[in-house]
XYZ file of N, CA and C in Angstrom:
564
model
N 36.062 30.615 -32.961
C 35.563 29.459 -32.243
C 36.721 28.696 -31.587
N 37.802 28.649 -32.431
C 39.010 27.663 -31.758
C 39.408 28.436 -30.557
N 39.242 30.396 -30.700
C 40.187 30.860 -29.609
C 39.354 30.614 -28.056
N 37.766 30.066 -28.252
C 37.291 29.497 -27.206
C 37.606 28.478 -26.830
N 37.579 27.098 -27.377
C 38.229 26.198 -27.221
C 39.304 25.781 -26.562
N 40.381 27.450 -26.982
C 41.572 26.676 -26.189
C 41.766 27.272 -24.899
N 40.955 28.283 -24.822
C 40.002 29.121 -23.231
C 40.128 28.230 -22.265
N 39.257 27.317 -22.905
C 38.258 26.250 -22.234
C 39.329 25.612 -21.656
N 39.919 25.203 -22.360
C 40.758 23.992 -22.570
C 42.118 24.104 -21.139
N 42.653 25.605 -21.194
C 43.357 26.108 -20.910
C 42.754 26.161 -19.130
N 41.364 26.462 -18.964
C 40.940 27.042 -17.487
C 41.080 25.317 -17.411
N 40.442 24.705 -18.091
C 40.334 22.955 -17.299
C 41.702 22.396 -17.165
N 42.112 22.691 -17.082
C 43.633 22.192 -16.956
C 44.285 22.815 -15.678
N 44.332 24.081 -16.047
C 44.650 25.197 -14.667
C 44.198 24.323 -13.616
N 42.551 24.026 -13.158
C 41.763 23.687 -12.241
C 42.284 22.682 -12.206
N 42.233 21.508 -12.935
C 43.330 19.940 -12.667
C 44.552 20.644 -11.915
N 45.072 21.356 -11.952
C 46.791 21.540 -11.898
C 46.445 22.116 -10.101
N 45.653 22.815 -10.183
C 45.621 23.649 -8.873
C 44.720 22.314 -8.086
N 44.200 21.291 -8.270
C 43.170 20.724 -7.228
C 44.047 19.232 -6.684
N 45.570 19.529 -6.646
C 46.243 18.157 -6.453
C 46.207 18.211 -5.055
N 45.668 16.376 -4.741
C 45.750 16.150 -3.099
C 47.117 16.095 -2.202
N 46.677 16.845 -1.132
C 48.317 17.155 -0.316
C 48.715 15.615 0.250
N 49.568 14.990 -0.073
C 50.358 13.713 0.688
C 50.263 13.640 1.917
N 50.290 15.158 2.450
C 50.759 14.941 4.091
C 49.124 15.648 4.787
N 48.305 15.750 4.331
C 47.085 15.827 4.755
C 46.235 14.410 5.333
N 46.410 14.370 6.731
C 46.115 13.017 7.275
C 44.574 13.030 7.829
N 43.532 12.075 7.442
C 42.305 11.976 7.577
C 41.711 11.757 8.795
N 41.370 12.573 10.199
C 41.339 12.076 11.545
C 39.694 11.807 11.531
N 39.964 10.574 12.325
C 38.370 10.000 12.625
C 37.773 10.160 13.458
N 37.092 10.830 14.388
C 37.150 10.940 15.963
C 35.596 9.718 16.036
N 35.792 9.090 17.254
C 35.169 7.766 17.793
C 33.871 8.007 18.327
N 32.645 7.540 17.742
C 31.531 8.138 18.527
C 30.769 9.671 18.116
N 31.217 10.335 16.998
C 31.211 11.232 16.858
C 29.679 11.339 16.021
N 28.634 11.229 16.717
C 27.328 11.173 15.853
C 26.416 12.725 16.082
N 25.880 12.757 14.839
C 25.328 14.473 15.357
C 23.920 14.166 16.465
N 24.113 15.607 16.863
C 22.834 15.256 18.150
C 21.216 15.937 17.360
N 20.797 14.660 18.498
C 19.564 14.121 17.555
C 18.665 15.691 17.146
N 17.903 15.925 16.448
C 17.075 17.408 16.516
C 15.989 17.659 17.182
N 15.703 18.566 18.169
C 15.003 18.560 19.120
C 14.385 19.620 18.917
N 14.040 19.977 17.374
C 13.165 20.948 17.006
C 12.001 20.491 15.903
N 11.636 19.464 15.863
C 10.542 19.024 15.043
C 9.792 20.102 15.046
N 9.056 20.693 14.230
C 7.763 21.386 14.209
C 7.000 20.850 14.144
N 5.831 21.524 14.951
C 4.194 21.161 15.395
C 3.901 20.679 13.502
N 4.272 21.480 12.677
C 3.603 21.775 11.823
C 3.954 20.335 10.699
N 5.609 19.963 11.149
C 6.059 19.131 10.513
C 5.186 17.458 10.939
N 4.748 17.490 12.358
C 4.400 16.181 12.907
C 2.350 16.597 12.394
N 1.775 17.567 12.091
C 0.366 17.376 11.922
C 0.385 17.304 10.397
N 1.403 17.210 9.266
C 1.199 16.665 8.441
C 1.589 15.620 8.428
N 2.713 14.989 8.988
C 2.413 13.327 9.055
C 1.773 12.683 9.299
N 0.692 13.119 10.842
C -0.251 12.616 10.887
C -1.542 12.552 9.924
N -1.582 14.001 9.208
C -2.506 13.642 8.123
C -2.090 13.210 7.349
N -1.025 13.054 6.372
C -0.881 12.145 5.422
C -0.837 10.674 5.751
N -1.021 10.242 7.217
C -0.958 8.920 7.920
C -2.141 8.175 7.331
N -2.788 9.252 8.503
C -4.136 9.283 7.901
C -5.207 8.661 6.717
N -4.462 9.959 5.906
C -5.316 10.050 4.420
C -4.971 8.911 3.887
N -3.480 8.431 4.247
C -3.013 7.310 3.203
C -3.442 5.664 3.592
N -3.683 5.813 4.972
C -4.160 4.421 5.669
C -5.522 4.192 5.848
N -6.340 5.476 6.207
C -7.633 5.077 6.592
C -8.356 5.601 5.592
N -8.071 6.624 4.442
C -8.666 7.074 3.481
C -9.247 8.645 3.919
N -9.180 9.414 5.122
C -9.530 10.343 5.390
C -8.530 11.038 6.483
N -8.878 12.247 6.655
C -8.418 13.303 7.697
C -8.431 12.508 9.464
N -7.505 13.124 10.338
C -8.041 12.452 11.626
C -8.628 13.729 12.080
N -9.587 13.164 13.051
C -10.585 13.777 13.583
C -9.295 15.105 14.689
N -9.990 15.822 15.660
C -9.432 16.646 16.296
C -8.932 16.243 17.578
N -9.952 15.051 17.839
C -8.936 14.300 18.835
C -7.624 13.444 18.567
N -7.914 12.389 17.533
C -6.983 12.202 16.934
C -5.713 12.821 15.977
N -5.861 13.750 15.813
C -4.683 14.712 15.810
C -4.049 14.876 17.097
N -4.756 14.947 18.102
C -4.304 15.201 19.386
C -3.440 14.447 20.383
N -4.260 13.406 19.762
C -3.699 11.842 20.046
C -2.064 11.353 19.404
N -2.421 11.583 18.235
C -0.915 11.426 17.325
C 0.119 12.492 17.892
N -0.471 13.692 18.093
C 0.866 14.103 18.139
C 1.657 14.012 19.427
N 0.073 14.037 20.781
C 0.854 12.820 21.989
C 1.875 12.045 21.688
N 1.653 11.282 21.011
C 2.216 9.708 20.853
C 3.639 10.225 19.840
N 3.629 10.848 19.414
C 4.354 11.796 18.584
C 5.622 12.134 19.349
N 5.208 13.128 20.650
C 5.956 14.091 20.933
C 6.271 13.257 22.467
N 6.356 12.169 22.419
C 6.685 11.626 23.543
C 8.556 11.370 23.661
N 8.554 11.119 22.283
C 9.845 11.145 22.180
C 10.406 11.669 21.138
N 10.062 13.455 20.541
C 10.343 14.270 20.110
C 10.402 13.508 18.610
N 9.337 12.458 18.058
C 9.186 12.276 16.663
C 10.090 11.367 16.290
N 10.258 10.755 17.276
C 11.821 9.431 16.845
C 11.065 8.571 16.129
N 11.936 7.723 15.448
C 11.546 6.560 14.661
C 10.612 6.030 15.383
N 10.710 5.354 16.921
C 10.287 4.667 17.807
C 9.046 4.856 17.833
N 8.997 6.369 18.032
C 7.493 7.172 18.356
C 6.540 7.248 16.712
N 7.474 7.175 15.850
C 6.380 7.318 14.836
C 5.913 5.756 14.495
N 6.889 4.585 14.522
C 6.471 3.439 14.609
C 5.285 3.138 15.223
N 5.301 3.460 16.623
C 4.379 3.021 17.264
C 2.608 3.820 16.978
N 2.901 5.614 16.538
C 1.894 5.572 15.873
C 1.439 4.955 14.559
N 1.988 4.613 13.860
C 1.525 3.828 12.746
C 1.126 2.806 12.393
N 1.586 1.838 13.781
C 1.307 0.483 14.587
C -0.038 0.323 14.994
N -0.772 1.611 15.488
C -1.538 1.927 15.995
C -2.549 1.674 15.441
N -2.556 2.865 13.710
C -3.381 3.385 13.149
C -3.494 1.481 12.306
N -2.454 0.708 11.940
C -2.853 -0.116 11.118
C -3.277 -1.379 12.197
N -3.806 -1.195 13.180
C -4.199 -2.002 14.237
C -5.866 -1.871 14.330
N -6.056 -0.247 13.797
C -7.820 -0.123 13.416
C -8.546 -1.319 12.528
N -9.556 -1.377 12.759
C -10.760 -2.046 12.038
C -10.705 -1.477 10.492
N -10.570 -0.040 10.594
C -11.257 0.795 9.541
C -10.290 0.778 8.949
N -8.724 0.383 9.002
C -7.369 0.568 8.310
C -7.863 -0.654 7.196
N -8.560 -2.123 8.153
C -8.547 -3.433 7.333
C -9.919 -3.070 6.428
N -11.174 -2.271 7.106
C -11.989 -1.949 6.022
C -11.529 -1.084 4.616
N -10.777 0.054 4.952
C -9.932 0.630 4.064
C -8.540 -0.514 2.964
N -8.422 -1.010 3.597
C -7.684 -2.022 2.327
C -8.375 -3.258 1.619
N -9.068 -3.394 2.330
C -10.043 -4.399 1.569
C -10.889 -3.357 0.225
N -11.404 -2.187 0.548
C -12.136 -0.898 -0.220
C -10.965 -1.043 -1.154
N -10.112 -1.091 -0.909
C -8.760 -0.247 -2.076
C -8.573 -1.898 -2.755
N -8.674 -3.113 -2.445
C -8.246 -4.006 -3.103
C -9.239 -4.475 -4.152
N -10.705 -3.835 -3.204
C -12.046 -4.286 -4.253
C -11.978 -2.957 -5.797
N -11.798 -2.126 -5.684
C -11.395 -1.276 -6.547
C -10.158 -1.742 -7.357
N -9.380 -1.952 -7.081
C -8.303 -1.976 -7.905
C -8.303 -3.166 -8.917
N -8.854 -4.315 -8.052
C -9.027 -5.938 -8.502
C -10.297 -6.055 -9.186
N -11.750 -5.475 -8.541
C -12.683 -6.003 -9.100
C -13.645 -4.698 -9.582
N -13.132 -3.623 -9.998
C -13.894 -2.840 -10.602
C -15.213 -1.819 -9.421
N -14.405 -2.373 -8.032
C -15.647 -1.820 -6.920
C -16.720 -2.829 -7.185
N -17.030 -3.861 -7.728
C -17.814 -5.022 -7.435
C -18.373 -5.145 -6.265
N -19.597 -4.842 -6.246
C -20.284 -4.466 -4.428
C -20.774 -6.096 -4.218
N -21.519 -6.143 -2.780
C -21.849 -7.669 -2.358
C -23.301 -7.615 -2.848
N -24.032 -7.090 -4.037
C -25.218 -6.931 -4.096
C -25.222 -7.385 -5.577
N -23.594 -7.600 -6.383
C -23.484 -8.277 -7.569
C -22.996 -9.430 -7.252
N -22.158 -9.875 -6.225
C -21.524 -10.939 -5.570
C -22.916 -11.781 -5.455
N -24.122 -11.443 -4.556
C -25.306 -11.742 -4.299
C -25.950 -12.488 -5.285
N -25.865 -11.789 -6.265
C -26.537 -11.928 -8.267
C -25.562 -13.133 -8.909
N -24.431 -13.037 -8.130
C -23.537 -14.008 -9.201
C -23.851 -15.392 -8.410
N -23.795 -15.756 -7.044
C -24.379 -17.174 -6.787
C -25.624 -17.286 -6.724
N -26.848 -16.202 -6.914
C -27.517 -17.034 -7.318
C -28.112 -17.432 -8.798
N -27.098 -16.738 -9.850
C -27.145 -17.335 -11.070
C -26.518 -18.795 -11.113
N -25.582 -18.886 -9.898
C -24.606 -20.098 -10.398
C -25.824 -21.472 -9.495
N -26.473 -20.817 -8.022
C -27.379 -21.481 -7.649
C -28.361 -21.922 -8.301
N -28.993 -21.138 -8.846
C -29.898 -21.579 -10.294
C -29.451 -22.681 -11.288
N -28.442 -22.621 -11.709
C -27.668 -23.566 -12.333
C -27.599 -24.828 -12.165
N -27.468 -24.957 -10.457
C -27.483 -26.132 -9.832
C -28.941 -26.922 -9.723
N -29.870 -26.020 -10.070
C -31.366 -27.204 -10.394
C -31.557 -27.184 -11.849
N -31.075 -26.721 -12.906
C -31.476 -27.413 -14.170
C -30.484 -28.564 -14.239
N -31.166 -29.482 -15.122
C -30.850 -30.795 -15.194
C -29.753 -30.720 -16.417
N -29.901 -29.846 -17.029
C -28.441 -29.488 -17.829
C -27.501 -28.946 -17.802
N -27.270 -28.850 -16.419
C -25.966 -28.473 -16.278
C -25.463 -29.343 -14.644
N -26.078 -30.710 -14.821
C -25.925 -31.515 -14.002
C -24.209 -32.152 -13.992
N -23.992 -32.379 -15.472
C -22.557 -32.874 -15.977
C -21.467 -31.740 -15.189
N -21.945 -30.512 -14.744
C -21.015 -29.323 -14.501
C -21.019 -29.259 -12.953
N -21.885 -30.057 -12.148
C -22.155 -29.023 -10.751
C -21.125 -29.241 -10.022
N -20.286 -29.905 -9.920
C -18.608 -29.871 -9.275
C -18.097 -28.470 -9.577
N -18.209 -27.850 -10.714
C -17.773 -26.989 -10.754
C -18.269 -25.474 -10.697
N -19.695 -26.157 -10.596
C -20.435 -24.825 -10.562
C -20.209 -24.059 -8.739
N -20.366 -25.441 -8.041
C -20.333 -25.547 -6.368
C -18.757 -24.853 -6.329
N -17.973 -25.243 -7.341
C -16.562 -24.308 -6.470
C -16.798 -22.596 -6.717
N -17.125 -22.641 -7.952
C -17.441 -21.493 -7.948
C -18.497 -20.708 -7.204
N -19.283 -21.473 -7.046
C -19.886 -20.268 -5.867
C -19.473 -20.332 -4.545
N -18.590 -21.583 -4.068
C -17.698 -21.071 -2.983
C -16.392 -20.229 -2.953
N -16.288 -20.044 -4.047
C -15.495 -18.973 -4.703
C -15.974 -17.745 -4.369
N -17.301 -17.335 -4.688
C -17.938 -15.971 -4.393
C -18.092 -16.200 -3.235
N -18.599 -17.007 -2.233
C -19.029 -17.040 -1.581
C -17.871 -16.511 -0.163
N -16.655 -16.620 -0.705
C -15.408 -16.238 0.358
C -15.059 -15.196 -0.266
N -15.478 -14.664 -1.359
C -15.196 -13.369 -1.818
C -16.368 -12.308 -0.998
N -16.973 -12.846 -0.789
C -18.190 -12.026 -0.237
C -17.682 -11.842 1.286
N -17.018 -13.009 1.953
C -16.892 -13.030 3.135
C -15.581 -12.334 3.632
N -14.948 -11.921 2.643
C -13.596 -10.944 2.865
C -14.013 -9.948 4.553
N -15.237 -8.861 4.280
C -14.951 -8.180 5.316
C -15.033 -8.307 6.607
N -15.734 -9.442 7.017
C -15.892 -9.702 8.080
C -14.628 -10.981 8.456
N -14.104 -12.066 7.566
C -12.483 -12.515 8.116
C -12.139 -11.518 8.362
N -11.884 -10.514 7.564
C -10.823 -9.260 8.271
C -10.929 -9.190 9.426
N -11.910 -8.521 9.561
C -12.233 -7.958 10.957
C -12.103 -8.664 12.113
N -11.951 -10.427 11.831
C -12.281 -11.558 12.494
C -10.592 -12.117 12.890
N -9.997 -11.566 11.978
C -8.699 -11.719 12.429
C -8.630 -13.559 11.703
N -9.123 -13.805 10.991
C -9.449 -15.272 10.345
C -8.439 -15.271 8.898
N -8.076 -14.134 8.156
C -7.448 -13.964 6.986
C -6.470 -12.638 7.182
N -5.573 -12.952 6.384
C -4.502 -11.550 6.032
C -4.234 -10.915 4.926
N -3.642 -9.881 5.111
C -4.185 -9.306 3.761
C -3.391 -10.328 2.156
N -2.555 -11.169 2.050
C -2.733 -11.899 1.194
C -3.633 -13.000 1.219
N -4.190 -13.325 2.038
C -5.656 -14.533 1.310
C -6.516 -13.371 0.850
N -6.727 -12.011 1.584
C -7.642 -11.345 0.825
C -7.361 -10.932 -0.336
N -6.005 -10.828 -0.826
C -5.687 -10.546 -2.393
C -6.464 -12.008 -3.230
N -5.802 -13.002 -2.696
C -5.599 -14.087 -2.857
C -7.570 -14.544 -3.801
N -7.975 -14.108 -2.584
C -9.775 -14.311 -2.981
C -10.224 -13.541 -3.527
N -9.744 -11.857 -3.770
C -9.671 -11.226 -4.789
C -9.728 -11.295 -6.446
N -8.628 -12.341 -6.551
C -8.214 -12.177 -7.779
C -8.600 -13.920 -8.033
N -9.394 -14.539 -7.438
C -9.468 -16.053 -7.929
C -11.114 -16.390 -7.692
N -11.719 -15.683 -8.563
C -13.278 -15.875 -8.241
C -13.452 -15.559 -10.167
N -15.560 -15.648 -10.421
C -15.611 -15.811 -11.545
C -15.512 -14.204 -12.350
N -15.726 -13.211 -11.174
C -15.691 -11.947 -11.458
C -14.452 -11.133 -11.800
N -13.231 -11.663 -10.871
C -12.359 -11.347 -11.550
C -12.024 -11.726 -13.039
N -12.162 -12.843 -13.240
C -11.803 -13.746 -14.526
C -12.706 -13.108 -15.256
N -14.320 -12.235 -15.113
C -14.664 -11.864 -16.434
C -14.286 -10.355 -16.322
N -13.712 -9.752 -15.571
C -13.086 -8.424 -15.739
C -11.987 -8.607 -16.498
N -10.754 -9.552 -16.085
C -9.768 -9.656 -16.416
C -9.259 -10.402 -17.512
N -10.028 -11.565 -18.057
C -9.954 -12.594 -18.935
C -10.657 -12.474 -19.594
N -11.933 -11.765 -20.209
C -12.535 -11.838 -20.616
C -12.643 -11.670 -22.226
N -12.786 -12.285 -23.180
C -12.641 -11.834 -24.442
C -12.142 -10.511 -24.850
N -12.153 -9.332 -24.804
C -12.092 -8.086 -24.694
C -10.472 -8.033 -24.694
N -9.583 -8.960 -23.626
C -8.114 -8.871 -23.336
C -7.400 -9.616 -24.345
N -7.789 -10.030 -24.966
C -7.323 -11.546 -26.065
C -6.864 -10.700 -26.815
């Protein structure tokens, strides 16, 4: 075992001894010297960006025009930053990009909570507001159902250009539904 050891020992040293930097080896910089840009993108490389653009922004495949479209917009300037910016500018400029993140925020935040339980929850809290026992509460019953009530109204601000995507987190996560997903005895 030792006569490995001193093998070892013996080659790592050699290699130190042989890898000393030359003094008079001078480092030249030449000015401007940037590589030229690549002017071989593949077809194949730009129609999976566009589908993973796609899949990842709007939740699906692009259609065959829109493939067609992207890789236009694509190959205008051989896939530069510029050119992919501006398709992606594009795609998050859709309607269906802001319907697609609002879908992904109601899932993630409220369990996919549709507007047909949203519906059920003010008018339990509306109900509320004509018994006479829970008169001491209706300040707070009224925020809360304007609480749902802008939770409900998420998809159409979107679309309205009225909210961004943080008030839509924002109304997401500050209504009575989140609080019984999230707070709810069960988390204690």
């Amino acid at each position: 075992m030792k006569h490995w050891l001193y093998l070892l020992l013996a080659f790592s040293l050699s290699c130190m001894v042989g890898c000393k930097e030359d003094p008079e080896t001078e480092l030249i910089t030449i000015q401007d010297n940037n590589a030229p840009p690549d002017q071989v993108v593949s077809a194949v490389t730009k129609e999976n960006y566009i589908n993973k653009s796609y899949i990842s922004l709007l939740g699906r495949k692009p259609s065959s025009a829109e493939m067609q479209g992207g890789l236009f917009r694509l190959d205008q300037d051989n896939a530069s930053k510029e050119s992919r910016k501006a398709f992606l500018d594009d795609l998050l400029q859709e309607d269906e990009f802001l319907r697609r993140m609002h879908e992904v925020a109601r899932a993630e935040l409220l369990r996919n909570v549709d507007t047909a339980e949203i519906s059920l929850q003010i008018y339990i809290y509306t109900t509320l507001l004509d018994s006479p026992r829970y008169q001491a509460f209706r300040e707070l019953i009224l925020v809360e159902i304007d609480k749902l009530q802008q939770l409900q109204d998420i998809p159409n601000d979107l679309l309205a250009g009225n909210i961004d995507r943080e008030e839509m987190h924002r109304r997401c996560v500050y209504n009575p539904i989140y609080d019984e997903i999230n707070m709810g005895s069960q988390n204690f």
